[in-house]
Amino acid sequence: MIAGTNSGSGKTTLTLGILRALKQRGMNVVPFKCGPDYIDPLFHRQAAGAVSWNLDVFLGSEREFCRRTQGCDAAVVEGVMGLFDGIYPDRLDASCAELAAKLSLPVILTVNAQGIGGSIAPLVKGFSQWHPEVKIIGVLANKVGSARHAEILQKALESASLPPLLGYLLRDEHLILPERHLGLSVGKLDESWLNELAEKIERTVDLEKLLDMTRGEISCLPVEKDPPATLRLGVAHDEAFCFYYEANLAALRQHGVEIVPFSPLHDPALPENLDGIYLGGGYPELYMKDINANETMTASIRNFAENHFVYGECGGYLYLLESLENFAGETLPGLGLLPGRAVMNRKLASLGYREVTGPWGRGRGHEFHYSSLIEPPPGPYLWHSSDAHGRQSDCGGMRGKVFGSYIHLYFADDPDLIRNMLARMKG
């Protein structure tokens, strides 16, 4: 696991560089992301040329590590926030430290070394001795001023008999990840940027030592072959809708569902012979004018929804509503398949894990969005939701066979929830 002392320590940049460097060495590397984030797994996939899987103890997705590592040469897990940051300040719950302890993952600690010399030693000592089940075996320094600076950091760790400095990245504005849209990145990374990053990693990170120190056996779980498909689920996938847990899609395939991608932005109509459609999260607020301009697709979805299963979450939920006010203050029509009007905010509106109960059963998920509903829509609601601190609310909506909410469900290991969803596709 590549974890950090805090957000902004450089773990994403270092992870991407290491993934690309290992790929260029011809290694079969499987990337993972600790927590419910969608963005970093998309970047991992590009850097490593392999699907990246979310690992989250609260959602129950840590099992994916043993499922997806069979036959790989290396597995790289990027942490989230600081190593010990979780739901509560005094416990490991939902932190990457909890995940590292559960999976016995060796941890490489990334440190933002700008303005730090010998002070790296007490910092690393505190982290490495904080919890007996979390094994920090090495350090990567980011934003290092020079090779001489790196030597100072290395000596400070050595003299204190702490985990060694395995490498560093020099301070370079060019290596900062592209601008982010309200905390979320848009689009793909430049291939030349990734290759340049990998080249720098090869020069200043001792990959051989890192691989040697983390070498070990992984207990793999065999993944069964997908059964013949009996249902066809259209899954929206383009610039506007791109956030899905890969494990959810894999679980649907295991239950006989064929995943059929389509684009509300670019395709003239839905694919033929679908039993349902799934509108994931993304950035509809950036593309709603273009989506609405695709009138044949809009009509196709509305007609389909009269008799078929439609499910939207977060960005997909916004698309199902009556309207969305964008950042420019323009009110743009949605599909109008669910009641409600939403507005984009400059500040985060909701963030955190959720436990839900509703017509599909019980489940767990995560919320992260800047939009909010202008006023509570009339029921019926899809979910009765509870957050990690016990605060409860009714959320989402359903009308006929159309369902949606802000909550990104993780249902890969919940066969009852999947069966209840599929029953609505079949009915």
Short mmCIF file of C-alpha atoms in Angstrom, two decimals:
data_model
loop_
_atom_site.label_atom_id
_atom_site.label_comp_id
_atom_site.label_asym_id
_atom_site.label_seq_id
_atom_site.Cartn_x
_atom_site.Cartn_y
_atom_site.Cartn_z
CA MET A 1 0.00 0.00 0.00
CA ILE A 2 1.18 3.49 -0.89
CA ALA A 3 -0.30 5.64 1.87
CA GLY A 4 0.25 9.23 2.93
CA THR A 5 0.71 11.30 6.04
CA ASN A 6 -2.15 13.46 4.76
CA SER A 7 -4.06 14.42 1.64
CA GLY A 8 -1.66 16.20 -0.69
CA SER A 9 1.35 14.13 0.30
CA GLY A 10 1.79 12.98 -3.31
CA LYS A 11 0.55 9.41 -3.05
CA THR A 12 -1.54 9.60 -6.23
CA THR A 13 1.34 10.97 -8.31
CA LEU A 14 3.77 8.41 -6.90
CA THR A 15 1.27 5.59 -7.38
CA LEU A 16 0.65 6.53 -11.01
CA GLY A 17 4.38 6.75 -11.72
CA ILE A 18 5.07 3.39 -10.11
CA LEU A 19 2.17 1.75 -11.95
CA ARG A 20 3.38 3.04 -15.31
CA ALA A 21 7.01 2.13 -14.55
CA LEU A 22 6.06 -1.45 -13.62
CA LYS A 23 3.89 -1.72 -16.73
CA GLN A 24 6.79 -0.55 -18.89
CA ARG A 25 8.92 -3.29 -17.31
CA GLY A 26 6.42 -5.79 -18.69
CA MET A 27 4.91 -6.67 -15.33
CA ASN A 28 1.28 -7.67 -14.90
CA VAL A 29 0.31 -5.20 -12.19
CA VAL A 30 -3.16 -4.93 -10.62
CA PRO A 31 -4.05 -1.53 -9.13
CA PHE A 32 -6.43 -0.87 -6.26
CA LYS A 33 -7.81 2.22 -4.53
CA CYS A 34 -8.59 2.36 -0.84
CA GLY A 35 -11.98 3.94 -0.24
CA PRO A 36 -15.00 4.73 -2.42
CA ASP A 37 -13.31 7.16 -4.85
CA TYR A 38 -14.02 6.85 -8.59
CA ILE A 39 -11.43 9.21 -10.05
CA ASP A 40 -8.15 7.62 -9.02
CA PRO A 41 -9.19 4.16 -10.31
CA LEU A 42 -9.76 5.71 -13.75
CA PHE A 43 -6.23 7.14 -13.63
CA HIS A 44 -4.84 3.80 -12.37
CA ARG A 45 -6.45 2.01 -15.27
CA GLN A 46 -4.77 4.33 -17.73
CA ALA A 47 -1.36 4.15 -16.03
CA ALA A 48 -1.31 0.37 -15.55
CA GLY A 49 -3.40 -0.75 -18.51
CA ALA A 50 -5.53 -2.79 -16.12
CA VAL A 51 -8.81 -2.41 -14.24
CA SER A 52 -8.45 -0.79 -10.82
CA TRP A 53 -10.63 -2.10 -8.00
CA ASN A 54 -11.95 -0.28 -4.93
CA LEU A 55 -11.07 -1.71 -1.52
CA ASP A 56 -13.23 -0.42 1.33
CA VAL A 57 -13.82 -2.15 4.65
CA PHE A 58 -17.05 -0.26 5.38
CA LEU A 59 -18.52 -1.24 2.02
CA GLY A 60 -17.18 -4.78 2.38
CA SER A 61 -15.13 -4.60 -0.81
CA GLU A 62 -11.78 -5.61 0.70
CA ARG A 63 -12.48 -9.13 -0.62
CA GLU A 64 -11.70 -7.83 -4.11
CA PHE A 65 -7.99 -7.87 -3.27
CA CYS A 66 -7.90 -11.65 -3.07
CA ARG A 67 -10.27 -12.01 -6.02
CA ARG A 68 -8.33 -9.87 -8.46
CA THR A 69 -4.68 -10.69 -7.74
CA GLN A 70 -4.60 -14.23 -9.14
CA GLY A 71 -1.72 -14.55 -11.60
CA CYS A 72 -0.45 -10.99 -11.20
CA ASP A 73 3.19 -9.96 -10.71
CA ALA A 74 2.42 -7.07 -8.38
CA ALA A 75 -0.53 -5.47 -6.62
CA VAL A 76 -0.42 -1.76 -5.78
CA VAL A 77 -2.98 -0.21 -3.41
CA GLU A 78 -3.25 3.57 -3.26
CA GLY A 79 -4.43 4.87 0.10
CA VAL A 80 -6.84 7.70 0.82
CA MET A 81 -6.34 10.87 2.86
CA GLY A 82 -3.88 10.24 5.70
CA LEU A 83 -3.01 6.68 6.69
CA PHE A 84 -5.01 6.78 9.93
CA ASP A 85 -7.88 9.00 8.74
CA GLY A 86 -11.22 7.19 8.91
CA ILE A 87 -14.80 7.78 9.94
CA TYR A 88 -13.88 8.53 13.55
CA PRO A 89 -10.80 10.35 14.90
CA ASP A 90 -10.12 7.77 17.62
CA ARG A 91 -10.59 4.54 15.62
CA LEU A 92 -9.31 2.95 12.43
CA ASP A 93 -12.79 2.37 10.97
CA ALA A 94 -12.76 2.83 7.15
CA SER A 95 -9.17 4.12 7.15
CA CYS A 96 -6.50 2.71 4.89
CA ALA A 97 -4.71 1.65 8.09
CA GLU A 98 -7.65 -0.66 8.85
CA LEU A 99 -7.43 -2.10 5.34
CA ALA A 100 -3.65 -2.57 5.56
CA ALA A 101 -4.05 -4.40 8.88
CA LYS A 102 -6.87 -6.65 7.60
CA LEU A 103 -4.98 -7.62 4.44
CA SER A 104 -1.49 -7.63 6.04
CA LEU A 105 -0.30 -5.15 3.42
CA PRO A 106 3.19 -3.65 3.82
CA VAL A 107 2.85 0.14 3.78
CA ILE A 108 5.06 2.64 1.97
CA LEU A 109 4.52 6.06 3.58
CA THR A 110 4.59 9.11 1.32
CA VAL A 111 5.70 12.38 2.89
CA ASN A 112 5.49 15.89 1.46
CA ALA A 113 9.10 16.84 2.20
CA GLN A 114 8.93 20.47 1.15
CA GLY A 115 10.49 22.46 4.00
CA ILE A 116 11.42 19.32 5.98
CA GLY A 117 14.89 18.02 6.81
CA GLY A 118 15.67 16.11 9.98
CA SER A 119 12.06 16.57 11.09
CA ILE A 120 11.11 13.70 8.82
CA ALA A 121 12.43 11.31 11.50
CA PRO A 122 9.95 12.12 14.32
CA LEU A 123 7.17 12.34 11.75
CA VAL A 124 7.86 8.85 10.38
CA LYS A 125 8.54 7.49 13.88
CA GLY A 126 5.10 8.61 15.02
CA PHE A 127 3.37 7.00 12.06
CA SER A 128 5.39 3.78 12.11
CA GLN A 129 4.84 3.18 15.83
CA TRP A 130 1.23 4.28 16.05
CA HIS A 131 -0.46 0.91 15.57
CA PRO A 132 1.16 -2.52 15.97
CA GLU A 133 -0.80 -4.13 13.11
CA VAL A 134 0.13 -1.46 10.55
CA LYS A 135 3.59 -2.24 9.15
CA ILE A 136 5.32 0.75 7.53
CA ILE A 137 8.40 -0.65 5.81
CA GLY A 138 9.60 2.30 3.75
CA VAL A 139 9.20 5.97 2.88
CA LEU A 140 8.77 7.89 -0.37
CA ALA A 141 9.38 11.64 -0.29
CA ASN A 142 7.58 14.08 -2.56
CA LYS A 143 8.45 17.68 -3.47
CA VAL A 144 12.12 17.18 -2.61
CA GLY A 145 14.29 20.21 -3.37
CA SER A 146 17.43 18.43 -4.62
CA ALA A 147 19.46 15.24 -4.46
CA ARG A 148 21.26 16.74 -1.46
CA HIS A 149 17.89 17.29 0.23
CA ALA A 150 17.07 13.61 -0.37
CA GLU A 151 20.37 12.62 1.27
CA ILE A 152 19.44 14.62 4.36
CA LEU A 153 16.08 12.87 4.58
CA GLN A 154 17.71 9.46 4.08
CA LYS A 155 20.33 10.12 6.79
CA ALA A 156 17.71 11.34 9.26
CA LEU A 157 15.75 8.09 8.88
CA GLU A 158 18.83 5.87 8.98
CA SER A 159 20.26 7.47 12.12
CA ALA A 160 16.96 6.93 13.93
CA SER A 161 16.68 3.27 12.75
CA LEU A 162 13.40 4.04 11.01
CA PRO A 163 11.95 2.63 7.78
CA PRO A 164 14.31 3.64 4.96
CA LEU A 165 13.83 6.22 2.24
CA LEU A 166 13.10 4.17 -0.90
CA GLY A 167 13.04 7.12 -3.23
CA TYR A 168 11.71 10.56 -3.97
CA LEU A 169 10.32 12.94 -6.55
CA LEU A 170 11.86 16.34 -7.02
CA ARG A 171 9.64 19.38 -6.66
CA ASP A 172 8.28 20.01 -10.15
CA GLU A 173 5.14 21.99 -10.99
CA HIS A 174 4.80 19.93 -14.16
CA LEU A 175 4.16 16.81 -12.07
CA ILE A 176 1.14 18.26 -10.29
CA LEU A 177 -2.04 16.48 -11.41
CA PRO A 178 -4.27 18.43 -13.83
CA GLU A 179 -6.78 20.95 -12.56
CA ARG A 180 -9.74 19.44 -10.78
CA HIS A 181 -13.40 20.27 -11.19
CA LEU A 182 -14.69 20.91 -7.66
CA GLY A 183 -12.42 18.25 -6.23
CA LEU A 184 -12.86 15.80 -9.08
CA SER A 185 -10.66 15.49 -12.13
CA VAL A 186 -12.12 15.52 -15.60
CA GLY A 187 -10.82 13.60 -18.60
CA LYS A 188 -7.79 11.41 -19.21
CA LEU A 189 -4.19 12.05 -18.31
CA ASP A 190 -1.72 12.85 -21.05
CA GLU A 191 0.22 9.73 -22.03
CA SER A 192 3.46 11.66 -22.39
CA TRP A 193 2.97 13.00 -18.85
CA LEU A 194 2.58 9.46 -17.50
CA ASN A 195 5.67 8.28 -19.40
CA GLU A 196 7.71 11.21 -18.13
CA LEU A 197 6.54 10.48 -14.58
CA ALA A 198 7.57 6.82 -14.93
CA GLU A 199 10.97 7.88 -16.22
CA LYS A 200 11.51 10.10 -13.16
CA ILE A 201 10.39 7.26 -10.88
CA GLU A 202 12.93 4.92 -12.47
CA ARG A 203 15.69 7.48 -11.80
CA THR A 204 14.92 8.41 -8.18
CA VAL A 205 12.97 5.48 -6.68
CA ASP A 206 14.65 2.16 -5.94
CA LEU A 207 11.97 -0.04 -7.48
CA GLU A 208 14.06 -3.19 -7.13
CA LYS A 209 14.36 -2.65 -3.38
CA LEU A 210 10.70 -1.72 -3.09
CA LEU A 211 9.63 -4.89 -4.92
CA ASP A 212 12.01 -7.03 -2.89
CA MET A 213 10.83 -5.62 0.45
CA THR A 214 7.17 -6.15 -0.42
CA ARG A 215 7.53 -9.59 -1.97
CA GLY A 216 5.20 -12.22 -0.56
CA GLU A 217 2.48 -14.72 -1.28
CA ILE A 218 -1.12 -13.62 -1.75
CA SER A 219 -4.05 -15.87 -0.87
CA CYS A 220 -6.12 -15.67 -4.03
CA LEU A 221 -9.78 -16.47 -4.45
CA PRO A 222 -10.76 -18.02 -7.78
CA VAL A 223 -13.25 -16.02 -9.82
CA GLU A 224 -15.93 -18.15 -11.42
CA LYS A 225 -16.63 -17.89 -15.12
CA ASP A 226 -19.63 -15.71 -15.92
CA PRO A 227 -22.78 -17.73 -16.69
CA PRO A 228 -24.65 -17.22 -19.97
CA ALA A 229 -26.41 -13.88 -19.97
CA THR A 230 -30.19 -13.87 -19.59
CA LEU A 231 -30.64 -10.09 -19.16
CA ARG A 232 -29.23 -7.08 -21.02
CA LEU A 233 -28.49 -3.96 -18.98
CA GLY A 234 -27.61 -0.74 -20.78
CA VAL A 235 -24.92 1.12 -18.83
CA ALA A 236 -24.36 4.79 -19.67
CA HIS A 237 -20.67 5.41 -20.28
CA ASP A 238 -19.23 8.61 -21.72
CA GLU A 239 -17.82 11.95 -20.55
CA ALA A 240 -20.99 12.71 -18.58
CA PHE A 241 -21.53 9.31 -16.94
CA CYS A 242 -18.41 7.39 -15.98
CA PHE A 243 -18.48 6.49 -12.26
CA TYR A 244 -19.14 2.83 -11.55
CA TYR A 245 -17.68 0.36 -9.10
CA GLU A 246 -16.06 -2.26 -11.31
CA ALA A 247 -16.97 -4.92 -8.75
CA ASN A 248 -20.68 -4.05 -9.12
CA LEU A 249 -20.52 -4.60 -12.87
CA ALA A 250 -18.57 -7.84 -12.37
CA ALA A 251 -21.18 -9.06 -9.87
CA LEU A 252 -24.00 -8.31 -12.30
CA ARG A 253 -22.22 -10.39 -14.94
CA GLN A 254 -21.94 -13.21 -12.38
CA HIS A 255 -25.73 -13.05 -12.07
CA GLY A 256 -26.31 -13.47 -15.79
CA VAL A 257 -26.43 -9.82 -16.83
CA GLU A 258 -24.82 -8.65 -20.04
CA ILE A 259 -23.41 -5.13 -19.65
CA VAL A 260 -24.20 -3.11 -22.79
CA PRO A 261 -22.49 0.30 -22.83
CA PHE A 262 -24.17 3.28 -24.47
CA SER A 263 -23.67 7.04 -24.56
CA PRO A 264 -26.49 9.50 -23.77
CA LEU A 265 -24.21 12.14 -25.29
CA HIS A 266 -23.24 10.57 -28.60
CA ASP A 267 -25.53 7.64 -29.49
CA PRO A 268 -28.75 8.34 -31.41
CA ALA A 269 -30.80 5.87 -29.36
CA LEU A 270 -30.60 3.12 -26.77
CA PRO A 271 -29.21 -0.27 -27.84
CA GLU A 272 -31.85 -2.80 -28.83
CA ASN A 273 -33.39 -5.48 -26.63
CA LEU A 274 -32.44 -4.02 -23.25
CA ASP A 275 -34.11 -5.15 -20.04
CA GLY A 276 -32.99 -2.09 -18.08
CA ILE A 277 -30.62 0.87 -18.02
CA TYR A 278 -28.16 2.07 -15.37
CA LEU A 279 -27.13 5.73 -15.26
CA GLY A 280 -24.04 6.08 -13.08
CA GLY A 281 -22.39 9.11 -11.59
CA GLY A 282 -20.33 11.64 -13.46
CA TYR A 283 -20.62 15.20 -14.69
CA PRO A 284 -24.06 15.76 -16.25
CA GLU A 285 -23.90 19.39 -15.07
CA LEU A 286 -21.06 19.99 -17.54
CA TYR A 287 -22.80 18.32 -20.49
CA MET A 288 -26.54 18.79 -19.92
CA LYS A 289 -26.97 21.12 -22.90
CA ASP A 290 -25.33 18.58 -25.21
CA ILE A 291 -27.30 15.73 -23.65
CA ASN A 292 -30.56 17.60 -24.19
CA ALA A 293 -29.52 18.42 -27.76
CA ASN A 294 -29.41 14.68 -28.45
CA GLU A 295 -33.20 14.62 -28.79
CA THR A 296 -33.49 11.14 -30.27
CA MET A 297 -31.65 9.59 -27.30
CA THR A 298 -33.71 11.61 -24.83
CA ALA A 299 -36.90 10.36 -26.47
CA SER A 300 -35.52 6.82 -26.54
CA ILE A 301 -34.88 6.82 -22.78
CA ARG A 302 -38.24 8.35 -21.95
CA ASN A 303 -40.06 5.79 -24.08
CA PHE A 304 -38.04 2.96 -22.58
CA ALA A 305 -38.83 4.11 -19.03
CA GLU A 306 -42.57 3.70 -19.59
CA ASN A 307 -42.27 -0.07 -19.23
CA HIS A 308 -38.70 -0.91 -18.22
CA PHE A 309 -36.30 -0.68 -15.30
CA VAL A 310 -34.26 2.53 -15.06
CA TYR A 311 -31.81 3.23 -12.22
CA GLY A 312 -29.74 6.37 -11.70
CA GLU A 313 -27.33 7.29 -8.94
CA CYS A 314 -25.76 10.67 -8.17
CA GLY A 315 -25.14 12.22 -11.62
CA GLY A 316 -27.52 9.70 -13.15
CA TYR A 317 -30.13 10.69 -10.55
CA LEU A 318 -29.74 14.36 -11.53
CA TYR A 319 -30.43 13.42 -15.15
CA LEU A 320 -33.68 11.69 -14.11
CA LEU A 321 -35.00 14.79 -12.32
CA GLU A 322 -37.13 17.60 -13.74
CA SER A 323 -34.34 20.19 -13.98
CA LEU A 324 -30.79 21.11 -13.00
CA GLU A 325 -29.46 24.62 -12.43
CA ASN A 326 -25.83 24.66 -13.55
CA PHE A 327 -22.92 26.75 -12.24
CA ALA A 328 -23.81 29.57 -14.62
CA GLY A 329 -27.27 29.84 -13.09
CA GLU A 330 -29.01 28.35 -16.14
CA THR A 331 -31.93 26.02 -15.47
CA LEU A 332 -31.72 23.07 -17.84
CA PRO A 333 -34.40 20.38 -18.25
CA GLY A 334 -33.76 16.82 -17.16
CA LEU A 335 -35.61 13.70 -18.25
CA GLY A 336 -38.44 14.43 -15.80
CA LEU A 337 -38.79 10.75 -14.95
CA LEU A 338 -38.49 11.45 -11.21
CA PRO A 339 -39.83 14.46 -9.27
CA GLY A 340 -37.33 17.03 -8.07
CA ARG A 341 -35.22 20.01 -9.13
CA ALA A 342 -31.54 20.36 -8.34
CA VAL A 343 -28.96 23.14 -8.26
CA MET A 344 -25.17 23.02 -8.44
CA ASN A 345 -23.34 24.55 -5.45
CA ARG A 346 -19.80 25.84 -5.18
CA LYS A 347 -19.36 24.01 -1.88
CA LEU A 348 -19.66 20.32 -1.12
CA ALA A 349 -23.26 19.46 -0.26
CA SER A 350 -22.87 15.92 1.07
CA LEU A 351 -20.06 13.49 1.82
CA GLY A 352 -19.91 10.19 3.69
CA TYR A 353 -20.88 6.56 4.02
CA ARG A 354 -24.53 5.54 4.13
CA GLU A 355 -26.52 2.52 5.29
CA VAL A 356 -29.85 2.23 3.54
CA THR A 357 -33.08 0.28 3.69
CA GLY A 358 -35.77 0.32 1.03
CA PRO A 359 -37.77 -1.73 -1.46
CA TRP A 360 -34.65 -3.54 -2.66
CA GLY A 361 -33.62 -4.53 0.86
CA ARG A 362 -30.67 -3.27 2.91
CA GLY A 363 -27.40 -1.98 1.56
CA ARG A 364 -24.40 0.27 1.94
CA GLY A 365 -23.04 3.07 -0.18
CA HIS A 366 -21.37 6.45 -0.31
CA GLU A 367 -22.39 10.03 -1.10
CA PHE A 368 -20.22 12.76 -2.61
CA HIS A 369 -21.87 15.60 -4.48
CA TYR A 370 -21.93 19.35 -4.91
CA SER A 371 -25.51 19.59 -6.11
CA SER A 372 -28.54 19.67 -3.83
CA LEU A 373 -32.30 19.48 -4.26
CA ILE A 374 -33.96 22.90 -4.31
CA GLU A 375 -36.77 21.51 -2.16
CA PRO A 376 -37.61 18.01 -0.90
CA PRO A 377 -39.58 16.21 -3.63
CA PRO A 378 -42.71 14.30 -2.72
CA GLY A 379 -42.31 10.62 -1.99
CA PRO A 380 -42.23 7.77 -2.32
CA TYR A 381 -38.54 7.66 -1.46
CA LEU A 382 -36.16 4.95 -2.59
CA TRP A 383 -34.10 4.80 0.61
CA HIS A 384 -34.26 5.44 4.30
CA SER A 385 -30.66 6.42 4.92
CA SER A 386 -28.43 6.57 7.99
CA ASP A 387 -24.94 8.09 8.08
CA ALA A 388 -21.98 7.02 10.22
CA HIS A 389 -23.11 9.28 13.05
CA GLY A 390 -26.67 7.97 13.15
CA ARG A 391 -28.33 10.88 11.33
CA GLN A 392 -31.28 9.58 9.34
CA SER A 393 -33.19 10.81 6.32
CA ASP A 394 -35.39 9.69 3.45
CA CYS A 395 -33.80 10.13 0.06
CA GLY A 396 -34.08 9.37 -3.62
CA GLY A 397 -37.25 8.64 -5.48
CA MET A 398 -39.17 6.05 -7.45
CA ARG A 399 -41.93 6.27 -9.98
CA GLY A 400 -43.16 3.19 -11.80
CA LYS A 401 -40.01 1.25 -12.72
CA VAL A 402 -37.71 4.29 -12.45
CA PHE A 403 -35.47 4.54 -9.37
CA GLY A 404 -32.73 6.92 -8.33
CA SER A 405 -30.85 8.57 -5.48
CA TYR A 406 -27.62 10.39 -4.70
CA ILE A 407 -26.17 7.29 -3.07
CA HIS A 408 -23.56 5.25 -4.92
CA LEU A 409 -24.49 1.71 -3.88
CA TYR A 410 -21.87 -0.98 -3.44
CA PHE A 411 -23.77 -4.22 -4.02
CA ALA A 412 -21.08 -6.57 -5.37
CA ASP A 413 -21.18 -8.80 -2.29
CA ASP A 414 -24.91 -8.50 -1.64
CA PRO A 415 -26.67 -11.17 -3.72
CA ASP A 416 -30.06 -10.39 -2.17
CA LEU A 417 -29.84 -6.75 -3.24
CA ILE A 418 -28.78 -7.79 -6.73
CA ARG A 419 -31.62 -10.31 -7.02
CA ASN A 420 -34.14 -7.66 -5.95
CA MET A 421 -32.80 -5.28 -8.59
CA LEU A 422 -32.92 -7.95 -11.26
CA ALA A 423 -36.46 -8.92 -10.29
CA ARG A 424 -37.51 -5.40 -11.28
CA MET A 425 -35.74 -5.80 -14.60
CA LYS A 426 -37.57 -9.05 -15.26
CA GLY A 427 -40.98 -7.97 -14.00
#
